[in-house]
Coordinates of C-alpha atoms in Angstrom, one line a residue:
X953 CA 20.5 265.9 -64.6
X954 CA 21.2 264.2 -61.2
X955 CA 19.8 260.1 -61.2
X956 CA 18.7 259.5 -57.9
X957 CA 18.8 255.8 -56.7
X958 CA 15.1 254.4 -55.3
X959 CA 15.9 251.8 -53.0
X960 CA 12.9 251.0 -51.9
X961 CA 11.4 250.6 -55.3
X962 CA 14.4 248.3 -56.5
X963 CA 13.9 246.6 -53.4
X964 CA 9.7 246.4 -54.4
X965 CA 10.9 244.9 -57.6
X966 CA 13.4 242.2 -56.7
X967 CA 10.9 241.0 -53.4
X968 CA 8.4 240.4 -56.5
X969 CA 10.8 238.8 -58.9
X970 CA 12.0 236.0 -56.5
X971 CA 8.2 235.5 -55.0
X972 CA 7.2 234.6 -58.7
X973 CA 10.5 232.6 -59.4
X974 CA 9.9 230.8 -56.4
X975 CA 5.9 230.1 -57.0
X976 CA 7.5 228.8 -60.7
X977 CA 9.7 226.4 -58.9
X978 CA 6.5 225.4 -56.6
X979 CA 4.7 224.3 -59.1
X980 CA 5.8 221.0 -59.7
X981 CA 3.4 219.6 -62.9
X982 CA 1.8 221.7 -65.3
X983 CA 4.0 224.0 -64.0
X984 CA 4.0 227.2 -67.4
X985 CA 0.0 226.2 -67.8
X986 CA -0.4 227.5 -64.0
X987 CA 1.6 230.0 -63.7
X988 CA 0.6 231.4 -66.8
X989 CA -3.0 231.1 -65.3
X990 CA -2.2 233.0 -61.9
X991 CA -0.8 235.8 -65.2
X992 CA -4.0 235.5 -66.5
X993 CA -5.9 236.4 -63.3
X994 CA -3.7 239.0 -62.5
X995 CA -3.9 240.7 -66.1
X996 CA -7.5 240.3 -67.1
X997 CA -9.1 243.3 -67.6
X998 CA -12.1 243.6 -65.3
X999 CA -13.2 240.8 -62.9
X1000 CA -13.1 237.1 -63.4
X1001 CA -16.0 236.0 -64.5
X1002 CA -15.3 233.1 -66.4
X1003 CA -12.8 230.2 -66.0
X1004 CA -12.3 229.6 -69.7
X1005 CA -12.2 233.2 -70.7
X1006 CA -8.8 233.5 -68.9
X1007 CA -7.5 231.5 -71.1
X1008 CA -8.1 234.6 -74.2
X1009 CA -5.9 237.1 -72.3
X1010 CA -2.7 237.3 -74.2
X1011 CA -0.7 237.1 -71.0
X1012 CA -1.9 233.1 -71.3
X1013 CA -0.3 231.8 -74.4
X1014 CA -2.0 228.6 -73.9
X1015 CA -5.6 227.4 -75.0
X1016 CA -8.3 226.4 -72.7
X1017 CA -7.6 222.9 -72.7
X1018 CA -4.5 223.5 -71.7
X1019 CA -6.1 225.6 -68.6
X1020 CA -8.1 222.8 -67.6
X1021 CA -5.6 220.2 -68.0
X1022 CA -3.6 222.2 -65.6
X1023 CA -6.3 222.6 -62.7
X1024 CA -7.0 218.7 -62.9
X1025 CA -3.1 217.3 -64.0
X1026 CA -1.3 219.6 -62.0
X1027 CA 0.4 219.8 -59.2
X1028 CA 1.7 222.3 -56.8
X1029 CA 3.9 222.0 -53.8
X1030 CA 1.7 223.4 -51.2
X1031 CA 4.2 222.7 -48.0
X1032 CA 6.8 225.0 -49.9
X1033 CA 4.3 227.4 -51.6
X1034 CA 3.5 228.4 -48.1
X1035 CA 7.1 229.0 -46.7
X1036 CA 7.7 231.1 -49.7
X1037 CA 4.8 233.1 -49.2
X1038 CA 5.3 233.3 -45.5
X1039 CA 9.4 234.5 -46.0
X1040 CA 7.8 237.5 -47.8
X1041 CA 7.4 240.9 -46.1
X1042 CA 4.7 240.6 -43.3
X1043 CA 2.3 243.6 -42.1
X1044 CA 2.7 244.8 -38.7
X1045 CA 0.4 246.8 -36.2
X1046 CA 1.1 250.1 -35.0
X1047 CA 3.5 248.9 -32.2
X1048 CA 5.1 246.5 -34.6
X1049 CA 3.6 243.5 -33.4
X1050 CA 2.0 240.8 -35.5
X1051 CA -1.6 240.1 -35.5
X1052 CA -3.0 237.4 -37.1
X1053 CA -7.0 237.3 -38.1
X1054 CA -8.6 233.7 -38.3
X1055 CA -11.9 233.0 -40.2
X1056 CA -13.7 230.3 -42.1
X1057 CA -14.9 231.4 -46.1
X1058 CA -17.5 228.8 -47.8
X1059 CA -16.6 228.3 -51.8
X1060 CA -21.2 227.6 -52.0
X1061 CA -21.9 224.2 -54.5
X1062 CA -25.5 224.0 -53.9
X1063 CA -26.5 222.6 -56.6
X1064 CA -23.4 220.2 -57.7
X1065 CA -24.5 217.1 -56.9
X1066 CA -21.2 214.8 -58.2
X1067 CA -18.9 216.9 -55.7
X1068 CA -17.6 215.3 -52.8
X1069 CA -17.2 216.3 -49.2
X1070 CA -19.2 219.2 -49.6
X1071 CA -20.3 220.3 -46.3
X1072 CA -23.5 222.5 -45.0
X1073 CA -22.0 225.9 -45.0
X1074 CA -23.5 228.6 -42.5
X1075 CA -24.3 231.8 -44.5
X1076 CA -26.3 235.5 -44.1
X1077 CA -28.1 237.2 -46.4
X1078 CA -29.4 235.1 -48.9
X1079 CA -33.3 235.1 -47.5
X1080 CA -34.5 237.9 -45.6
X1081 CA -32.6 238.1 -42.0
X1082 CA -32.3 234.2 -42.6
X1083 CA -29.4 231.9 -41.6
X1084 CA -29.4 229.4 -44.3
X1085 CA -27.3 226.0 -44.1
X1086 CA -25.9 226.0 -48.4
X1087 CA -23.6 223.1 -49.5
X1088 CA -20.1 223.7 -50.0
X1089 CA -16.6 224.1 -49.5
X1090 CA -15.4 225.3 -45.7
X1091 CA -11.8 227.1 -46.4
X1092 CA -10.5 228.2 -43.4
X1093 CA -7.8 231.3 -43.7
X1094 CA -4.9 232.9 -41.5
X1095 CA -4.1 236.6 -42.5
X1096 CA -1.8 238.9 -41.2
X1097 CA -3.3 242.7 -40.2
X1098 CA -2.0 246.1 -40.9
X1099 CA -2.4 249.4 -38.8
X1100 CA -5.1 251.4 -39.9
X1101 CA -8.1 251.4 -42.0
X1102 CA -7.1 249.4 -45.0
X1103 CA -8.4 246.9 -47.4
X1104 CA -4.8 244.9 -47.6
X1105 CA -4.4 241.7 -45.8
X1106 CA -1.5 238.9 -46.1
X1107 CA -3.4 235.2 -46.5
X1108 CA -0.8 232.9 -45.2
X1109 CA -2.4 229.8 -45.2
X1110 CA -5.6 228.5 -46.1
X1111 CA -7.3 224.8 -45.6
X1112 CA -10.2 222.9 -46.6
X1113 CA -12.8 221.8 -43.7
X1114 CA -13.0 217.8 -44.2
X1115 CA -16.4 216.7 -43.2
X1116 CA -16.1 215.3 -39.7
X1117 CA -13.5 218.1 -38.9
X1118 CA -13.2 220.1 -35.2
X1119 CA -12.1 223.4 -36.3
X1120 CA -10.9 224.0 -33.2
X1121 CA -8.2 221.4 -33.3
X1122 CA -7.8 222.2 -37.0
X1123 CA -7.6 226.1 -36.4
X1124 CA -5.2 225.5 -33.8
X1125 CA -2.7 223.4 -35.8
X1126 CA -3.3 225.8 -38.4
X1127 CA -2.0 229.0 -36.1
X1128 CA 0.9 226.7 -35.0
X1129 CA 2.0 225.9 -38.5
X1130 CA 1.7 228.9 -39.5
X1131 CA 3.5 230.4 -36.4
X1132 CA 6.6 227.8 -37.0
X1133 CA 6.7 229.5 -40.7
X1134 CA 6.8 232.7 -39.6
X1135 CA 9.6 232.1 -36.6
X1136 CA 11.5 230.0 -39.2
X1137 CA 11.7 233.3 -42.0
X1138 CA 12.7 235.4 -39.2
X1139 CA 9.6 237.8 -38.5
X1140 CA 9.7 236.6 -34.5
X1141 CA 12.3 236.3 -32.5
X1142 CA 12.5 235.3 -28.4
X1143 CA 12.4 238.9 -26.8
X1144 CA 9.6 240.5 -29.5
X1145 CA 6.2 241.0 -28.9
X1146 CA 3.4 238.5 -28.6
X1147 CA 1.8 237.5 -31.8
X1148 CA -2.3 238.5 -31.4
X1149 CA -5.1 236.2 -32.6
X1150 CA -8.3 237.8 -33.6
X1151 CA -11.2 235.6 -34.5
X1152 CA -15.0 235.8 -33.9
X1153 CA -17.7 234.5 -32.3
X1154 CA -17.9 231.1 -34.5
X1155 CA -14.5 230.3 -32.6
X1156 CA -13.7 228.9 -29.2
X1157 CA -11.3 231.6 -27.7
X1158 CA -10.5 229.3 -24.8
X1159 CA -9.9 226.5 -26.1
X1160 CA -7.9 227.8 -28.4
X1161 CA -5.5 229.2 -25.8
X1162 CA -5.6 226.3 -24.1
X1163 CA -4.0 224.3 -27.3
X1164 CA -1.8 227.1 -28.1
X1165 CA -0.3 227.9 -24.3
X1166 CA 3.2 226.6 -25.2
X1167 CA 3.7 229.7 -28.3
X1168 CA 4.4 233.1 -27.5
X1169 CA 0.6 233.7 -29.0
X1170 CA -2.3 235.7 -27.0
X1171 CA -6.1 235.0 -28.3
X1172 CA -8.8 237.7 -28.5
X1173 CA -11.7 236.4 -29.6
X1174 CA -15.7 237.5 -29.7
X1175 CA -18.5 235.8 -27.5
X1176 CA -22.2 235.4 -27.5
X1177 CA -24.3 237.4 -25.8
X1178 CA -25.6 235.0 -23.7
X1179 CA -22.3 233.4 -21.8
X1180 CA -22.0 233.1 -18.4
X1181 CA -18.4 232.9 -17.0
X1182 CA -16.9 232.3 -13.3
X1183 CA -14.3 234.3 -10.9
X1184 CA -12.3 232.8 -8.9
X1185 CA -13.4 231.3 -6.0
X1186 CA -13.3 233.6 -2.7
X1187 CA -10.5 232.3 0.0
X1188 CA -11.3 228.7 1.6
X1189 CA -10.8 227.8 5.0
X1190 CA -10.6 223.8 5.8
X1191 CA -12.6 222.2 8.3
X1192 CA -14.5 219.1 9.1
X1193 CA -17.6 220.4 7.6
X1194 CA -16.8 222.3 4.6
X1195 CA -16.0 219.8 2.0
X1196 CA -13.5 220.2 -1.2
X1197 CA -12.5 223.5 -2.1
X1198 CA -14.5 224.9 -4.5
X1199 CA -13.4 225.1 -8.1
X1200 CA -15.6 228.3 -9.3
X1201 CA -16.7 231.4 -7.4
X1202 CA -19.5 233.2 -8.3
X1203 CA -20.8 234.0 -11.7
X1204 CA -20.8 237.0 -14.2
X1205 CA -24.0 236.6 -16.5
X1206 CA -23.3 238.8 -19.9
X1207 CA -26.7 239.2 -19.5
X1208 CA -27.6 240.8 -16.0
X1209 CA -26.1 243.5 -15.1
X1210 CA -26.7 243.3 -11.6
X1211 CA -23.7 240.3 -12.3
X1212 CA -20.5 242.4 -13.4
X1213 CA -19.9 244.5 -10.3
X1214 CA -17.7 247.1 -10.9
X1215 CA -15.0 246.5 -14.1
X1216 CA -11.1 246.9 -13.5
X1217 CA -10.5 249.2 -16.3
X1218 CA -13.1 251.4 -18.1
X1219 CA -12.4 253.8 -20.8
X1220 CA -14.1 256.0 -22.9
X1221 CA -12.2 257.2 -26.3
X1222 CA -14.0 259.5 -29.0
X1223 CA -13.8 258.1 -32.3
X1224 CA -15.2 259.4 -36.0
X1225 CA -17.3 256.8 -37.2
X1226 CA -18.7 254.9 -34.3
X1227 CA -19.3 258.5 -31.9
X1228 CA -18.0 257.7 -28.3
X1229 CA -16.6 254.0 -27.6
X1230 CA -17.5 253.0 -23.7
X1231 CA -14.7 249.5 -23.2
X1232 CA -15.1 248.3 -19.7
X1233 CA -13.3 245.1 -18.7
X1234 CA -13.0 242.6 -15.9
X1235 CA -10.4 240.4 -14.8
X1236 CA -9.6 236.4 -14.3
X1237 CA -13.2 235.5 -15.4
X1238 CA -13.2 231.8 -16.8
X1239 CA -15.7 229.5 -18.1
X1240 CA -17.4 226.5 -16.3
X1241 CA -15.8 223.2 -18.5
X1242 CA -17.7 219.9 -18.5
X1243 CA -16.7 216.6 -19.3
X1244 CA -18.4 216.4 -22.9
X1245 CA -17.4 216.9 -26.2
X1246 CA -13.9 217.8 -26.4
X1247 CA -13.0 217.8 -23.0
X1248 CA -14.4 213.9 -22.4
X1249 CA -11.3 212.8 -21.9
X1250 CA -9.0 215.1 -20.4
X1251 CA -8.2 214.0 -17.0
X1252 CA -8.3 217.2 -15.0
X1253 CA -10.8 220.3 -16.3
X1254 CA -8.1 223.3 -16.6
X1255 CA -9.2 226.7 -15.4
X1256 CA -9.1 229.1 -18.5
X1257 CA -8.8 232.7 -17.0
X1258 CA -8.5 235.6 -19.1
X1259 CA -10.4 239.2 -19.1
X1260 CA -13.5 239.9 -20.4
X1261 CA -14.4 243.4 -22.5
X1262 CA -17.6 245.4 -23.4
X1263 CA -17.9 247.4 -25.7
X1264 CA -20.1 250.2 -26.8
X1265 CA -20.4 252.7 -29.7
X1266 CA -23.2 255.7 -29.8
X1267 CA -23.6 254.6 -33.7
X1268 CA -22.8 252.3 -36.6
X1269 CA -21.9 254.0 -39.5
X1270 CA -24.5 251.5 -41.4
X1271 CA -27.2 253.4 -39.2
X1272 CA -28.0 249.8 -37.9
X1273 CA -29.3 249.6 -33.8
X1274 CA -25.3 249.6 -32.1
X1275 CA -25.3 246.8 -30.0
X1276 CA -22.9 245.6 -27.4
X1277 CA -19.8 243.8 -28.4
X1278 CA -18.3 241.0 -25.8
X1279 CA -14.3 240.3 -25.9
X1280 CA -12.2 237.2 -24.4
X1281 CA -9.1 238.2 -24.1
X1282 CA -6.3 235.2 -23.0
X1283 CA -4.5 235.9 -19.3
X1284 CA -1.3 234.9 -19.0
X1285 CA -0.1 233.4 -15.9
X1286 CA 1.3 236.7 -14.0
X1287 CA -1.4 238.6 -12.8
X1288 CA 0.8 241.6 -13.6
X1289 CA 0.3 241.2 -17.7
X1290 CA -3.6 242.5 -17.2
X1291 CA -4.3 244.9 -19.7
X1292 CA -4.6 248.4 -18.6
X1293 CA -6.1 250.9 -20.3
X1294 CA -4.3 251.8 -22.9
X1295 CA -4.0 247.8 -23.2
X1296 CA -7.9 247.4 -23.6
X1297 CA -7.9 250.6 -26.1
X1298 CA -5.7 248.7 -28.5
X1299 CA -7.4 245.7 -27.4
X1300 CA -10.7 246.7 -29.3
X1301 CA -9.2 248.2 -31.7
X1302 CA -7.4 245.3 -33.1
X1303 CA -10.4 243.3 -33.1
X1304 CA -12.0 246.0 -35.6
X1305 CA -9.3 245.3 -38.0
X1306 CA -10.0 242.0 -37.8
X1307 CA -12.9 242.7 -40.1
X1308 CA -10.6 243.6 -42.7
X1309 CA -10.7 240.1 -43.6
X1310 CA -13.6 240.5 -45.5
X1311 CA -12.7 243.1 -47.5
X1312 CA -9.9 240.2 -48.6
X1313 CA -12.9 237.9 -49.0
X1314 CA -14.7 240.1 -51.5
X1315 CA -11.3 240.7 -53.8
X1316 CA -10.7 236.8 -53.9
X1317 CA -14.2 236.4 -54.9
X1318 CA -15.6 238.9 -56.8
X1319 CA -12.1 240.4 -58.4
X1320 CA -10.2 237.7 -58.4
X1321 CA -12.8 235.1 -59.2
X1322 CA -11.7 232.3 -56.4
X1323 CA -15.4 230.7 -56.3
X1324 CA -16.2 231.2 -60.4
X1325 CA -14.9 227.9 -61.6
X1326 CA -17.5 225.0 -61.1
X1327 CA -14.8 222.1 -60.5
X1328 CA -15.4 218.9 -59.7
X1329 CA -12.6 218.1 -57.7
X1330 CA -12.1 219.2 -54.4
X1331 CA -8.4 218.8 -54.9
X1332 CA -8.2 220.5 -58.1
X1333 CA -10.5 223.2 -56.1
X1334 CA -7.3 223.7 -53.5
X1335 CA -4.9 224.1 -56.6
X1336 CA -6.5 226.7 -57.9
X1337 CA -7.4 228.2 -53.9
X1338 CA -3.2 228.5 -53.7
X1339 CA -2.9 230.3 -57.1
X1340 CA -5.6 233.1 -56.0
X1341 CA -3.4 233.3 -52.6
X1342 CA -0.2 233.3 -55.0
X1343 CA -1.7 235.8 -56.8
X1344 CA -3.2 238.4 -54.3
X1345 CA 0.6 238.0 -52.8
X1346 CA 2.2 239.2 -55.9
X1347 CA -0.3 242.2 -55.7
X1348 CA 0.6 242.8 -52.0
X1349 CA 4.3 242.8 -53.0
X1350 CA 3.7 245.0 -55.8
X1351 CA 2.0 247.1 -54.5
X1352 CA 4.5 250.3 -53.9
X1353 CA 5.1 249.6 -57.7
X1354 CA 1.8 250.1 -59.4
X1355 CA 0.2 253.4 -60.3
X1356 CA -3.1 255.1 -60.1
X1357 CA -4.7 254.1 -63.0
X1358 CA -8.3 255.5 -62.2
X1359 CA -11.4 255.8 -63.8
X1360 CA -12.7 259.0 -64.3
X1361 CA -15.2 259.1 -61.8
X1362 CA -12.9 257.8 -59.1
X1363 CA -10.8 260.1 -56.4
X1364 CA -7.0 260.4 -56.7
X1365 CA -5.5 258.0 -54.3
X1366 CA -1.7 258.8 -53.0
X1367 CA 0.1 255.6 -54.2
X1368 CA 0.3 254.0 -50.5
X1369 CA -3.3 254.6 -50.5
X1370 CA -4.2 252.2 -53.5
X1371 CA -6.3 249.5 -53.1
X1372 CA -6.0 246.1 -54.5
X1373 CA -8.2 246.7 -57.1
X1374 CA -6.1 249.5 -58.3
X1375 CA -2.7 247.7 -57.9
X1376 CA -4.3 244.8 -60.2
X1377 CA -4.9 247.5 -63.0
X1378 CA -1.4 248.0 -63.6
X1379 CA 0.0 244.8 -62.7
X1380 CA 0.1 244.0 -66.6
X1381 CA 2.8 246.9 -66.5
X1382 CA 4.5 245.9 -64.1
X1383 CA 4.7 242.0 -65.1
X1384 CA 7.4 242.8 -68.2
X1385 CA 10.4 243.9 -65.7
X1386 CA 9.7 240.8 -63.5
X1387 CA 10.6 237.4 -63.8
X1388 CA 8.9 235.3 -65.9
X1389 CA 10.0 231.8 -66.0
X1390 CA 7.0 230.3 -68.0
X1391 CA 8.4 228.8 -71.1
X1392 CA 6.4 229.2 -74.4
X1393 CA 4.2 226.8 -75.4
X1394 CA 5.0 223.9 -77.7
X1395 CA 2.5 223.7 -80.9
X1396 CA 0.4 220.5 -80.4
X1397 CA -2.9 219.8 -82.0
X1398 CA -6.2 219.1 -79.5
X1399 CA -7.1 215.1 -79.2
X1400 CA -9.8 213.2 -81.0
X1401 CA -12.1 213.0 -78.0
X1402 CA -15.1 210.5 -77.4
X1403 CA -16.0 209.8 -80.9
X1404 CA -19.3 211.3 -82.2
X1405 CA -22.4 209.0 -81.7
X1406 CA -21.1 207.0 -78.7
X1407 CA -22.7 207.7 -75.4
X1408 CA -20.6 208.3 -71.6
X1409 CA -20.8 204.6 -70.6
X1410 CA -19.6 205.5 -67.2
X1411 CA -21.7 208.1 -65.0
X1412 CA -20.7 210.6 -62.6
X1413 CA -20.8 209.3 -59.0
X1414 CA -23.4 211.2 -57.4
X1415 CA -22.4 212.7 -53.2
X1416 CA -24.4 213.5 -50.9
X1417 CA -23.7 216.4 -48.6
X1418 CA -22.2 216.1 -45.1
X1419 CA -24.9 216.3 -42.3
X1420 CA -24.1 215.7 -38.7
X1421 CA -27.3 213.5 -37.1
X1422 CA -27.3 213.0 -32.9
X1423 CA -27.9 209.8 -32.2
X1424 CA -30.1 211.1 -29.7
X1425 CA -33.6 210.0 -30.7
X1426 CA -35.0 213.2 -29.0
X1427 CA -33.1 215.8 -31.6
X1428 CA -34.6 214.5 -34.4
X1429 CA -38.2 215.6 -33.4
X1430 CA -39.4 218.9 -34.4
X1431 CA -37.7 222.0 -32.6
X1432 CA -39.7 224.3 -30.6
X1433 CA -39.3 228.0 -32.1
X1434 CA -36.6 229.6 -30.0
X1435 CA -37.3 231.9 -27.6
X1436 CA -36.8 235.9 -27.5
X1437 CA -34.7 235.4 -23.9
X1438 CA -33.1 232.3 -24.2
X1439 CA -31.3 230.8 -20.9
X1440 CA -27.9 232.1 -20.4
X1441 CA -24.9 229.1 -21.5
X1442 CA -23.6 228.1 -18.2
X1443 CA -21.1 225.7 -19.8
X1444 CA -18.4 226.2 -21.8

């Protein structure tokens, strides 16, 4: 018998060894109860559905006080959590770029009244067709994209929206850490290509590329349907009668037709699940800025070019009414770096992926159980946050480890096919030829506790939830029902 040597598997094997002796060493109090407790999520069998019920699998030796002692006594060394997960092996796209995909979760509290900083969360869904402002937690994630249709993301980082936060500014210090992380461990270098940042419609794309011009980062980012952008202004000859040169040429209303003129680049690709794909894109359009809000006190309004993409798809595979889907893409100064088409093919394409995000969403929080404990503290609530992310890496590393352990009524899967659902099957195989620096427990004996008959003396503070109120008298008075054609945004 000839022994062949697997490289790539011993190579699988020691990435995931030192990621989970390096979480260990992150993990600064409490540090067996937690990591014993990311075990625990890892090896349960079936979904999380209960906080304390982790605490039966036999992966956590511990009891369940022990499991809540950790989340509220513990502590973890987030700054150097997040350099260990971002010196781990990062997905790439197709041409070996990385794309990153930015986009703001809610962990919903609607009903817990002692939490603090909870914040009105926007979700969909939960009436009929009905945008419903719930109480919560605002995390806002960074995740690296691979080529393809896939359910595998890397989460990088991930914060907590403070009440009173711009998550503008706070997305854009986010990308930049995370972007010094990621040029420290080696994955950029000066000469590669440009790191891509997808995000939707909730985000400001231009802004955004306004904070972030000094990194070697391009922004491509959804807008509403109802902007109105500027070209540039058409030559300007001086004279005594012609005043200042004007700032803004003419507009382009997303939507009037009659507006757009013809595009630069149009390009019409045949796909399998959306039918044929019509992109059409025009150059050096920029918004109109104003002197409000977070550009009060800039001294001089920039002008924020970049090219502007429509797309359109025969069909959804949902069935749903395909409508139009508007792209900001970031210029860069030379006029030369306008995408062509091939550009504006992988241009859309790449902001498809960036859906895969939710796919990550849905494994931290129906697989994983991210939102299932009801804690009362919202820093307790970011410890545990950093051990799902800990965890969903060490299913990403091991990932050309596990096998297809299926249930009879699933399809075969080839093993660079398996999803994370799958992987998390046989991570309890996998865990025994890892590294596991979790000492075993000492035997103690639980404390006497408030003794029986004597009543909590001291209440729970209750919060209330974070509500941003104009001081403008008028907004307070009852809003008019909007309208079917609402006026086109002018500003941006």
């Amino acid at each position: 018998m000839i022994s062949v040597h697997d490289a790539g598997r011993e190579s699988a094997v020691g990435d995931l060894a030192t990621f989970r002796r390096e979480l260990h060493r992150c993990l600064s109090a409490r540090a067996d109860a937690l990591f014993e407790l990311a075990d625990a999520v890892l090896c349960a069998d079936g979904p999380v559905r209960s906080l304390p019920a982790l605490s039966l699998v036999a992966e956590h030796r511990r009891g369940h006080g022990a499991l809540y002692d950790a989340l509220g006594a513990g502590r973890i060394d987030v700054q150097r959590l997040r350099t260990v997960v971002a010196s781990t092996p990062i997905p790439r796209a197709a041409d070996g770029r990385i794309v990153l995909a930015v986009d703001v979760t809610c962990w919903l509290r609607p009903e817990a009244h002692t939490v603090p900083e909870r914040i009105l969360c926007h979700t969909y869904g939960r009436g009929k067709d009905q945008h419903i402002g719930v109480p919560g937690w605002p995390y806002s994630f960074v995740v690296a994209l691979e080529a393809g249709r896939s359910s595998w993301t890397a989460p990088l980082d991930a914060i907590r929206l403070v009440p009173g936060t711009d998550l503008a500014a706070a997305t854009a210090g986010q990308v930049r850490d995370v972007l010094g992380r990621l040029i420290a461990a080696g994955h950029w270098r000066p000469g590669d290509l440009e790191i891509w940042v997808v995000m939707d419609a909730g985000y400001d794309g231009a802004r955004l590329a306004w904070l972030l011009r000094d990194l070697p980062v391009r922004i491509l980012a959804r807008m509403r349907s109802d902007r109105v952008l500027r070209r540039a202004p058409r030559p300007w000859t001086p004279g005594p009668k012609c005043g200042r040169p004007p700032r803004h040429g003419s507009e382009f209303i997303f939507g009037d037709p009659t507006s757009w003129e013809t595009p630069d680049v149009t390009t019409v690709t045949e796909t399998r699940l959306y039918g044929t794909a019509t992109a059409r894109a025009w150059y050096r359009l920029h918004p109109r800025l104003t002197r409000r809000a977070a550009w009060a006190d800039c001294p001089e309004l920039p002008i924020l070019e970049g090219t502007v993409m429509r797309l359109d798809v025969q069909r959804l595979p949902s069935g749903a009414t395909a409508k139009p889907v508007w792209l900001w893409w970031s210029a860069g100064a030379d006029p030369a770096g306008d995408p062509d088409a091939a550009m504006v093919n992988r241009l859309w394409q790449a902001f498809l992926r960036r859906f895969d995000i939710e796919h990550t969403f849905r494994l931290l929080k129906q697989t994983l159980g991210w939102t299932v404990p009801k804690l009362r503290d919202p820093h307790a609530a970011d410890r545990w946050t950093w051990l799902i992310i800990a965890a969903h890496t060490q299913l990403r590393l091991a990932r050309p480890l596990a096998a297809d352990l299926r249930h009879p009524w699933e399809r075969p899967a080839p093993p660079d096919r398996l999803t994370p659902a799958r992987v998390r099957r046989g991570f309890r195989h996998l865990r025994p030829t890892t590294a596991c620096p979790a000492s075993a427990p000492k035997p103690t004996r639980p404390g006497p506790g408030r003794p029986p008959g004597r009543p909590n003396r001291h209440p729970t503070r209750r919060h209330d939830v974070h509500i941003v109120i104009s001081s403008d008298t008028t907004s307070q008075k009852t809003r008019k029902k909007k309208s079917t054609n609402p006026r086109p945004r002018r500003t941006g």
